[in-house]
Coordinates of N, CA and C in Angstrom, one line a residue:
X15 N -0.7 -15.8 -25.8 CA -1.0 -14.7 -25.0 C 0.1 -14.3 -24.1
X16 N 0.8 -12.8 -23.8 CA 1.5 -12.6 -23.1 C 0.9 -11.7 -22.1
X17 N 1.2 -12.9 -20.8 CA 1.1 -12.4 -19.6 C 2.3 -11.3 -18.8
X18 N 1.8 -10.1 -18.5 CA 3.3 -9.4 -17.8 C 3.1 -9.6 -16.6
X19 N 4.0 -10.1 -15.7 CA 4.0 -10.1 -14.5 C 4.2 -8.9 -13.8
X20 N 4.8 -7.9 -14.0 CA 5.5 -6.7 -13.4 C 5.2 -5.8 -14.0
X21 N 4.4 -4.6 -14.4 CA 4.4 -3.3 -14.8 C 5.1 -2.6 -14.3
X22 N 6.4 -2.1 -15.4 CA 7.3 -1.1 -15.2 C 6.8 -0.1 -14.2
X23 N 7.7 0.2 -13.1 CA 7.4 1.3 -12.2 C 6.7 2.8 -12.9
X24 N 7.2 3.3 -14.1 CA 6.9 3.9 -15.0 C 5.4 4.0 -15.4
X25 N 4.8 3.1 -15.7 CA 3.2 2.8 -15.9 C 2.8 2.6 -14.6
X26 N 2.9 2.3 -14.0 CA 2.0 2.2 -12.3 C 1.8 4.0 -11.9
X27 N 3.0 4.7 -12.2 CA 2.8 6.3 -11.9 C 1.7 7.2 -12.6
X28 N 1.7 6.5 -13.8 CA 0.6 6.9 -14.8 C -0.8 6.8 -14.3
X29 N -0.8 5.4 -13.7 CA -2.4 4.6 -12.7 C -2.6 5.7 -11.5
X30 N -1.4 5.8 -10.6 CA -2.1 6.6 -9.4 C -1.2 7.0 -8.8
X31 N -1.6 8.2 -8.2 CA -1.0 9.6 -7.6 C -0.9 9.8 -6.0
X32 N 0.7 9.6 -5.7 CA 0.7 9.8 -3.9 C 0.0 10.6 -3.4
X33 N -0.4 10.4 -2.4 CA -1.1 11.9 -1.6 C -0.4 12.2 -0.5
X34 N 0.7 12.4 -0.6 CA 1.7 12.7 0.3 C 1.8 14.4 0.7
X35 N 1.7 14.4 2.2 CA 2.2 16.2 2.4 C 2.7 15.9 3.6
X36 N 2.8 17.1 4.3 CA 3.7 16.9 5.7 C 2.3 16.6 6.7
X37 N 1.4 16.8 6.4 CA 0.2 16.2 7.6 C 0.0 14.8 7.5
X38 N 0.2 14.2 6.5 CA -0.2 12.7 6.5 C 1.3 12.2 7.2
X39 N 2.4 12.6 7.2 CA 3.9 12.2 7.5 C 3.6 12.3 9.0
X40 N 3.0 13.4 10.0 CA 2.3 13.3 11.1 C 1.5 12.1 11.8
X41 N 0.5 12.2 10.8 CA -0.6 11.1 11.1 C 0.3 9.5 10.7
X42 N 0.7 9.8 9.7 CA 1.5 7.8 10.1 C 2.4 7.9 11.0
X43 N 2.7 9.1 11.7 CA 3.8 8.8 13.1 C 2.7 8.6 14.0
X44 N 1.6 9.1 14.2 CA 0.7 8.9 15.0 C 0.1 7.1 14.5
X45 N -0.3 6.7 13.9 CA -0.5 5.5 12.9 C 0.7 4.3 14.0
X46 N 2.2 4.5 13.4 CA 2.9 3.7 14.4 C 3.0 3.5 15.6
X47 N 2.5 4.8 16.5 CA 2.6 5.0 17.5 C 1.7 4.3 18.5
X48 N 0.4 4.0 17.0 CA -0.9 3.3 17.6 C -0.7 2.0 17.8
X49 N 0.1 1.2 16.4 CA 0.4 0.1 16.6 C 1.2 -0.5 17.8
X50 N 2.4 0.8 18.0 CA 3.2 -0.2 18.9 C 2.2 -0.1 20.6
X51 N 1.9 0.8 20.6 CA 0.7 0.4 22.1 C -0.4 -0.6 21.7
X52 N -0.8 -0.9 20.8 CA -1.1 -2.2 20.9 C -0.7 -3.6 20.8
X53 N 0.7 -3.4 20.3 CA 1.4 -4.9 20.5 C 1.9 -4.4 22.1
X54 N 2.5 -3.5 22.7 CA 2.6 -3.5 24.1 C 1.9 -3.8 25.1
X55 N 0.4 -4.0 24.5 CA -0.8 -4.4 25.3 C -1.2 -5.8 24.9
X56 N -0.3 -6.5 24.4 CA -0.8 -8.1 24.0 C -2.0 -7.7 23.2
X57 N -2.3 -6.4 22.3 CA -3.6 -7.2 21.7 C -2.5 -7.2 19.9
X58 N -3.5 -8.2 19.1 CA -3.3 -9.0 18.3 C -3.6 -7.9 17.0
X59 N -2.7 -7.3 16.1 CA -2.6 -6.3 15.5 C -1.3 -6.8 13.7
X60 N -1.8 -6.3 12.9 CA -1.5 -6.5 11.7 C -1.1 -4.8 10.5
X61 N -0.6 -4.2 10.4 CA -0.4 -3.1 9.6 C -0.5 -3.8 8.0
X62 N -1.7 -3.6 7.3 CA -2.0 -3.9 5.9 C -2.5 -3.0 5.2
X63 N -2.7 -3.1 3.8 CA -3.3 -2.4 2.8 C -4.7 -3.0 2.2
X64 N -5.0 -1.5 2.4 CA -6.8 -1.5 1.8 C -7.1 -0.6 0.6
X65 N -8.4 -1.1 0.7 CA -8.5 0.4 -0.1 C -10.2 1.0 0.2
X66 N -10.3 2.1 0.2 CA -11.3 2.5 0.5 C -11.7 3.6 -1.1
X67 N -13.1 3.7 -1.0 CA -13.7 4.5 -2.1 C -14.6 5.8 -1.4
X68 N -14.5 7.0 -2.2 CA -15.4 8.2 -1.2 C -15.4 8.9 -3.0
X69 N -16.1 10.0 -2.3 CA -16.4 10.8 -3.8 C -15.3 12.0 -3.5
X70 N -14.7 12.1 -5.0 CA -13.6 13.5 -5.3 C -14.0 14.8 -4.5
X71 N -15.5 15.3 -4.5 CA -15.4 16.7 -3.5 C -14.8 16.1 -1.8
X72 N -14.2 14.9 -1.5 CA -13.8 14.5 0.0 C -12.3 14.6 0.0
X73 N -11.8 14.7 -1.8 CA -10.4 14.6 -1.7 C -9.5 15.7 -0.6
X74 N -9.7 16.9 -1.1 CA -8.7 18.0 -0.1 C -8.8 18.1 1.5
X75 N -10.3 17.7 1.6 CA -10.4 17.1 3.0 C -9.5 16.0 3.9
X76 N -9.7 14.9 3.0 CA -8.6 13.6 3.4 C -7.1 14.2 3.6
X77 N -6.8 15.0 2.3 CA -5.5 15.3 2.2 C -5.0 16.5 3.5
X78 N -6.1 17.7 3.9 CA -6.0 18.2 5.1 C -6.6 17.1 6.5
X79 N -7.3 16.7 7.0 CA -7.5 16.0 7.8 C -7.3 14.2 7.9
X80 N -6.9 14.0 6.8 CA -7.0 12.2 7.0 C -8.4 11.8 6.7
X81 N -8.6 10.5 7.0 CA -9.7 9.4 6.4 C -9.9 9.8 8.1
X82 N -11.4 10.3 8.3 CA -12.1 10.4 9.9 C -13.1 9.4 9.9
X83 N -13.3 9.0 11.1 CA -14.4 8.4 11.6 C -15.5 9.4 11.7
X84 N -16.9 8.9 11.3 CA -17.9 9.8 11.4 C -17.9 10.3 13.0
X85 N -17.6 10.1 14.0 CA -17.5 10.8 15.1 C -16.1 11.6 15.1
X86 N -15.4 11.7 14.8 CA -14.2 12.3 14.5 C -14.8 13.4 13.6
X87 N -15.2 13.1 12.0 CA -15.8 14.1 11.8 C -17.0 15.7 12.5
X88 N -18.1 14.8 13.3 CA -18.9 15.5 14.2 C -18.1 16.4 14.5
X89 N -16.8 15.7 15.7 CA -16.1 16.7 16.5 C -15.4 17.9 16.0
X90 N -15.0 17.6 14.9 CA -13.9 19.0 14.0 C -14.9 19.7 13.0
X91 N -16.3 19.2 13.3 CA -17.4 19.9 12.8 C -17.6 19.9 11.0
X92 N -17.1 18.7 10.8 CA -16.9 18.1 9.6 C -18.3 17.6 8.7
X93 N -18.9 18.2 7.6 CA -19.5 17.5 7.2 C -20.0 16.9 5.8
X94 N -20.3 15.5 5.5 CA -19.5 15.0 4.5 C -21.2 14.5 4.3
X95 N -21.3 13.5 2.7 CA -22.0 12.5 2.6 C -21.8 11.2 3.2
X96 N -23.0 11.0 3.7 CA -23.4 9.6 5.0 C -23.6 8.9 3.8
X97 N -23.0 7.4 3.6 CA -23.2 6.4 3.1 C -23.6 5.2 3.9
X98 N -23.8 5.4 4.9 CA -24.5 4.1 5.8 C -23.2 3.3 7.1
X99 N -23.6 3.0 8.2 CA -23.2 2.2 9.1 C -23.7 1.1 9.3
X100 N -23.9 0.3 8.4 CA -24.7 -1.1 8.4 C -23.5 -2.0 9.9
X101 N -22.2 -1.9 9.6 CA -21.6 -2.7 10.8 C -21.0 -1.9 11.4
X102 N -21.5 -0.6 12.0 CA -21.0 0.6 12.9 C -20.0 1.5 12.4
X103 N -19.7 2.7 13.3 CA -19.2 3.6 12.4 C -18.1 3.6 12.3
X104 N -17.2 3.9 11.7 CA -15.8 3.7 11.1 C -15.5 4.5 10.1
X105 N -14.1 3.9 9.5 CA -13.6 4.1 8.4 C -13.8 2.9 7.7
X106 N -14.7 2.6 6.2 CA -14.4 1.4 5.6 C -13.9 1.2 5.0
X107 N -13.3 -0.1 4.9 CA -12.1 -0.5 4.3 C -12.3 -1.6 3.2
X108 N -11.4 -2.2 2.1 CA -11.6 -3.4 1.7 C -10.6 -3.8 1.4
X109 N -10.5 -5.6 1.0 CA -9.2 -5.8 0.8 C -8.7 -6.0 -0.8
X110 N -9.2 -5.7 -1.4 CA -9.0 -5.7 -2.9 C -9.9 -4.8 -3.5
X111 N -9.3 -4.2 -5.0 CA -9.4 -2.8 -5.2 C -11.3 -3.0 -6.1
X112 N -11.6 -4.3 -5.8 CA -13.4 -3.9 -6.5 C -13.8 -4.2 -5.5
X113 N -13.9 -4.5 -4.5 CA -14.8 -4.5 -3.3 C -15.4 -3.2 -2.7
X114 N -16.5 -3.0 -3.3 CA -17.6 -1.3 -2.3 C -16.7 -0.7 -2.8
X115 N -16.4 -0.6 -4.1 CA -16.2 0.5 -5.2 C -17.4 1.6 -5.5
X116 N -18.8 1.6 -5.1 CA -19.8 1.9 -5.6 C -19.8 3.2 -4.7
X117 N -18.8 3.2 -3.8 CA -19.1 4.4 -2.8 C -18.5 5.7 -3.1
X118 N -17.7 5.5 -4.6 CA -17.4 6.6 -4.2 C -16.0 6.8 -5.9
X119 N -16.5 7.6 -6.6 CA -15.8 7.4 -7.8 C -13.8 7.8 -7.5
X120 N -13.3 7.7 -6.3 CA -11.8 8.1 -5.9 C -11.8 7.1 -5.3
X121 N -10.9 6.4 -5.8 CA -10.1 5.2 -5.1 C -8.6 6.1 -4.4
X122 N -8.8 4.7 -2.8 CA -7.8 5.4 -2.2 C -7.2 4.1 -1.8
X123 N -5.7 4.0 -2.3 CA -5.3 2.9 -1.3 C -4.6 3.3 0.1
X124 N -4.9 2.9 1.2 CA -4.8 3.1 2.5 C -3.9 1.7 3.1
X125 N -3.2 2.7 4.3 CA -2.7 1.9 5.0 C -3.1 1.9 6.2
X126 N -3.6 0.3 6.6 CA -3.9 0.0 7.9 C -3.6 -0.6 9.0
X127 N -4.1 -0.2 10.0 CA -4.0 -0.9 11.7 C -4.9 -1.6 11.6
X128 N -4.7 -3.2 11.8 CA -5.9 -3.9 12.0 C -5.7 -4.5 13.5
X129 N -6.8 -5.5 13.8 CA -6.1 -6.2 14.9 C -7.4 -7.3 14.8
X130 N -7.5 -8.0 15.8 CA -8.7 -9.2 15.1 C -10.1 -9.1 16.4
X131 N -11.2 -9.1 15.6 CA -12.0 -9.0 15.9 C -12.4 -9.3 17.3
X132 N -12.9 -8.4 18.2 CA -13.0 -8.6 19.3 C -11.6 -8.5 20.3
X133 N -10.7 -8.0 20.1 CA -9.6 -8.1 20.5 C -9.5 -6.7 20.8
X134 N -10.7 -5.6 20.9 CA -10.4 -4.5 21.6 C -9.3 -3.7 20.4
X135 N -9.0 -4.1 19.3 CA -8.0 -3.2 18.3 C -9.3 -2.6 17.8
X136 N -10.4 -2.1 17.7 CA -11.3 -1.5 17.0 C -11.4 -1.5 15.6
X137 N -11.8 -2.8 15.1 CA -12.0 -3.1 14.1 C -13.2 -4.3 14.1
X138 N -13.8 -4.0 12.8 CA -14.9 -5.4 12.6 C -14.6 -5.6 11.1
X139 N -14.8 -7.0 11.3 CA -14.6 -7.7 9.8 C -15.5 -8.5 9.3
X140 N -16.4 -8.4 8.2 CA -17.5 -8.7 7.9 C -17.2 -9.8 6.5
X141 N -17.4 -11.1 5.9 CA -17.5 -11.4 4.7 C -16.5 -12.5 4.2
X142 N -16.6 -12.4 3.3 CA -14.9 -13.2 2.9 C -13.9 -12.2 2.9
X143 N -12.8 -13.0 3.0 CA -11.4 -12.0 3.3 C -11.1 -10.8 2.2
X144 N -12.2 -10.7 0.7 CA -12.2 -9.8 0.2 C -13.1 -8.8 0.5
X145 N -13.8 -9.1 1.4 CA -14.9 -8.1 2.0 C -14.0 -7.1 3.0
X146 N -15.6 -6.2 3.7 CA -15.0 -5.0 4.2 C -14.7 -5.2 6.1
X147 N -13.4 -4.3 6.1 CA -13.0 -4.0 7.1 C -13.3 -2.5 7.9
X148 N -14.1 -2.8 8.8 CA -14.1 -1.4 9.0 C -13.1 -0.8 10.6
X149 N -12.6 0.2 10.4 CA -11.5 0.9 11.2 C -12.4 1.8 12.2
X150 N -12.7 1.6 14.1 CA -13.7 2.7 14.6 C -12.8 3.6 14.6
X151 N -11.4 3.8 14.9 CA -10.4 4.9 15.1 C -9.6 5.8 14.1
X152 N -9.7 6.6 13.8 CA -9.4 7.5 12.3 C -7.4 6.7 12.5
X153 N -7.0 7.0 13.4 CA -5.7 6.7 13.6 C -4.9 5.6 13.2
X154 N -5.9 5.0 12.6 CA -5.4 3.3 12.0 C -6.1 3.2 10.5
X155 N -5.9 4.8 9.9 CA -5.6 4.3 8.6 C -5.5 5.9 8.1
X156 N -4.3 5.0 7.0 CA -3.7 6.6 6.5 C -4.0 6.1 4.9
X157 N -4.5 7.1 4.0 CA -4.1 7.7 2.3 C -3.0 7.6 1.9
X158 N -2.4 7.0 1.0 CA -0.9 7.1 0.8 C -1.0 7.2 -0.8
X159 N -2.6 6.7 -1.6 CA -2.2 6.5 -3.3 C -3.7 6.8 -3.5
X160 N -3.9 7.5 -4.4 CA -5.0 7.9 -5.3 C -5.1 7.1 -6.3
X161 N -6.6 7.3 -7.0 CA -6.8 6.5 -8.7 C -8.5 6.9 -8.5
X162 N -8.6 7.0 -9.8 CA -10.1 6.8 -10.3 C -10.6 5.5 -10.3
X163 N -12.1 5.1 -9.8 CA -12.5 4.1 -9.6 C -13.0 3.2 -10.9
X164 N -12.8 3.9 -12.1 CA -12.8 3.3 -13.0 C -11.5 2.8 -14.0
X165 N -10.5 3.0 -12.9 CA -8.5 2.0 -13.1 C -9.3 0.5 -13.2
X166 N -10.3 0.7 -11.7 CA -10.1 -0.7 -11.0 C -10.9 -2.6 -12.3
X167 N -11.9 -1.7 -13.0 CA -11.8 -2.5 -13.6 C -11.5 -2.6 -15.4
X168 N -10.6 -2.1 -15.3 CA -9.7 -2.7 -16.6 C -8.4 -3.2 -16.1
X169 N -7.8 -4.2 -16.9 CA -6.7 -5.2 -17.0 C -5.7 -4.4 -16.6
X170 N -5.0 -3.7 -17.3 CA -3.9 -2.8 -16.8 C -4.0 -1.9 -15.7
X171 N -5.2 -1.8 -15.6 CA -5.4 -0.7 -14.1 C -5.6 -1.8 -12.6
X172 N -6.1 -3.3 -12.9 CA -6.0 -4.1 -12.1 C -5.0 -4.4 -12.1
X173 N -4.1 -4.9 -12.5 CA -2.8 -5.1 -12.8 C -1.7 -4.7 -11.7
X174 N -1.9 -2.6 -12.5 CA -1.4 -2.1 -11.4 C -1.6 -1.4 -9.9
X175 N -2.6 -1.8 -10.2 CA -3.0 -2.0 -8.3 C -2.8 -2.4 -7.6
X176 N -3.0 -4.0 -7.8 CA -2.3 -5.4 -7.6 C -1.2 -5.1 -7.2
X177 N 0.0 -4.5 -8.5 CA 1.4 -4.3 -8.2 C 1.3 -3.2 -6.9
X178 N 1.0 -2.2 -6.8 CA 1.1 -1.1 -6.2 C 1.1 -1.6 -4.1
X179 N -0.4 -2.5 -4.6 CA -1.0 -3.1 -2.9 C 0.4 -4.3 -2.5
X180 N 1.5 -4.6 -3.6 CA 2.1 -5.9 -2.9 C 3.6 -4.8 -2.8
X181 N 3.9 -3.7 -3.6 CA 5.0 -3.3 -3.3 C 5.1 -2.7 -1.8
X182 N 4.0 -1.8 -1.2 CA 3.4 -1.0 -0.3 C 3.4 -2.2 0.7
X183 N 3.1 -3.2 1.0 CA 2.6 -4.3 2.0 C 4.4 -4.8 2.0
X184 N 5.1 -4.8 1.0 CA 6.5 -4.9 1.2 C 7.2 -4.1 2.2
X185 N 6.7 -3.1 2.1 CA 7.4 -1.8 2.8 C 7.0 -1.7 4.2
X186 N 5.1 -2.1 4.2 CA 4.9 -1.9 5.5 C 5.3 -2.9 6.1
X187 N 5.6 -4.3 5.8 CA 6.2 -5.6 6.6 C 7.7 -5.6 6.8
X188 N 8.1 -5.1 6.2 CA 10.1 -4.0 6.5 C 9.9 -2.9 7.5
X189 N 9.1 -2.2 7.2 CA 9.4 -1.3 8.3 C 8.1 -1.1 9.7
X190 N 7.2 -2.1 9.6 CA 6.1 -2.2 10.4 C 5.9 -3.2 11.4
X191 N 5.6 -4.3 10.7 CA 5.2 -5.7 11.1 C 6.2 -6.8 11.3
X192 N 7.6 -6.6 10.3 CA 8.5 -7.4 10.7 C 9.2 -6.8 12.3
X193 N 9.8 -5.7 12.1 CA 10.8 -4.6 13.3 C 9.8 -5.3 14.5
X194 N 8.5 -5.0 15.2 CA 7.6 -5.5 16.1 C 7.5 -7.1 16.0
X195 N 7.6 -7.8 15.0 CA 7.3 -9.0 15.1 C 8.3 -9.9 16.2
X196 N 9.7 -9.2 15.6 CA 10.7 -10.1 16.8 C 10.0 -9.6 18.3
X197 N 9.7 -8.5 18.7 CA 9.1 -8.6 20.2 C 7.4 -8.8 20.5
X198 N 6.6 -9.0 19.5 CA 5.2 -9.0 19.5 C 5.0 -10.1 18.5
X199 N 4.0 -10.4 18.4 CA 3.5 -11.8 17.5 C 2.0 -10.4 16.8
X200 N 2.4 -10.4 15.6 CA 1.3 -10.0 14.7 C 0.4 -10.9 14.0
X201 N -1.2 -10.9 14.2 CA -1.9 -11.8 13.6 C -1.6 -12.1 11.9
X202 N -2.0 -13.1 11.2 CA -1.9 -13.4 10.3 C -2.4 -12.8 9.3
X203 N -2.1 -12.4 8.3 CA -3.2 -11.6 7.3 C -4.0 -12.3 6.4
X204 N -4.8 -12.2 6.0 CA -5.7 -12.8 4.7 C -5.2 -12.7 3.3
X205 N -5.5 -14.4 2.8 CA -5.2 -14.1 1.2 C -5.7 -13.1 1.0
X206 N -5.1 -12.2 -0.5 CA -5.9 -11.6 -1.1 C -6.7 -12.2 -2.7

């Protein structure tokens, strides 16, 4: 059997589609700006990749407003399908691309502000480290890659996910987590 370690950059483009415009380029300056007042405040913070699931009529919304917190929503008079606050309201997150896939046939990989529970970074973490993360503040998590929720479970489409979440967590530990780390101590992340 041949195992491929690496899917040509070429086939990962095939899997899933940036959602890049100039308002999300806004919001991750806002996004950094969050993190570094939180390592300036001693609390305990980590920039990682998730992925969150919502249904396709939420796409143009995300892409004009970002991933909102249901109070965030209220305020800009936003209204969407309620899928439940079982561990309060947020943005939810997961750390691997089948976890609470059921919510929503658009997979979004996201980048996030974490910080560790109870530490006032507004976040709760519920499960094993593949379980969900939820975000109270829209500002600590940005859309950066699209896919249909049915990539996630075929071989090639897990594959390149997988590749996609380790190149993206490269980038954000170069230009995020490492630059802060020499003056802040960032908590540790979870296997995936």
């Amino acid at each position: 059997t041949m195992v491929q370690e690496n899917l040509p950059i070429k086939h990962i483009k095939s899997f899933v589609d940036p959602l890049w415009s100039h308002m999300a380029f806004n919001r991750i300056s806002a996004l950094a700006h969050q993190q570094l007042e939180y390592a300036m405040s001693s609390k305990p913070w980590v920039m990682d990749v998730g992925f969150h699931y919502t249904r396709p009529e939420n796409r143009d919304g995300i892409l004009e407003e970002g991933l909102l917190s249901p109070g965030d929503r209220r305020a800009k008079g936003i209204t969407s399908f309620f899928t439940g606050s079982v561990h309060g309201e947020g943005i939810y997150t997961a750390n691997n691309a089948l976890s609470h896939s059921s919510y929503g046939n658009l997979g979004l990989i996201v980048m996030r502000l974490k910080g560790r529970h109870g530490s006032e970074c507004n976040i709760v973490s519920r499960g094993a480290p593949s379980e969900i993360n939820v975000l109270f503040q829209s500002v600590q998590c940005e859309a950066v890659l699209e896919f249909p929720r049915s990539l996630a479970g075929t071989y090639y489409g897990k594959e390149a996910l997988e590749q996609c979440h380790r190149y993206l967590q490269e980038i954000l530990d170069q230009c995020f987590n490492r630059p802060l780390a020499r003056m802040f101590t960032p908590i540790e992340q979870p296997e995936i």
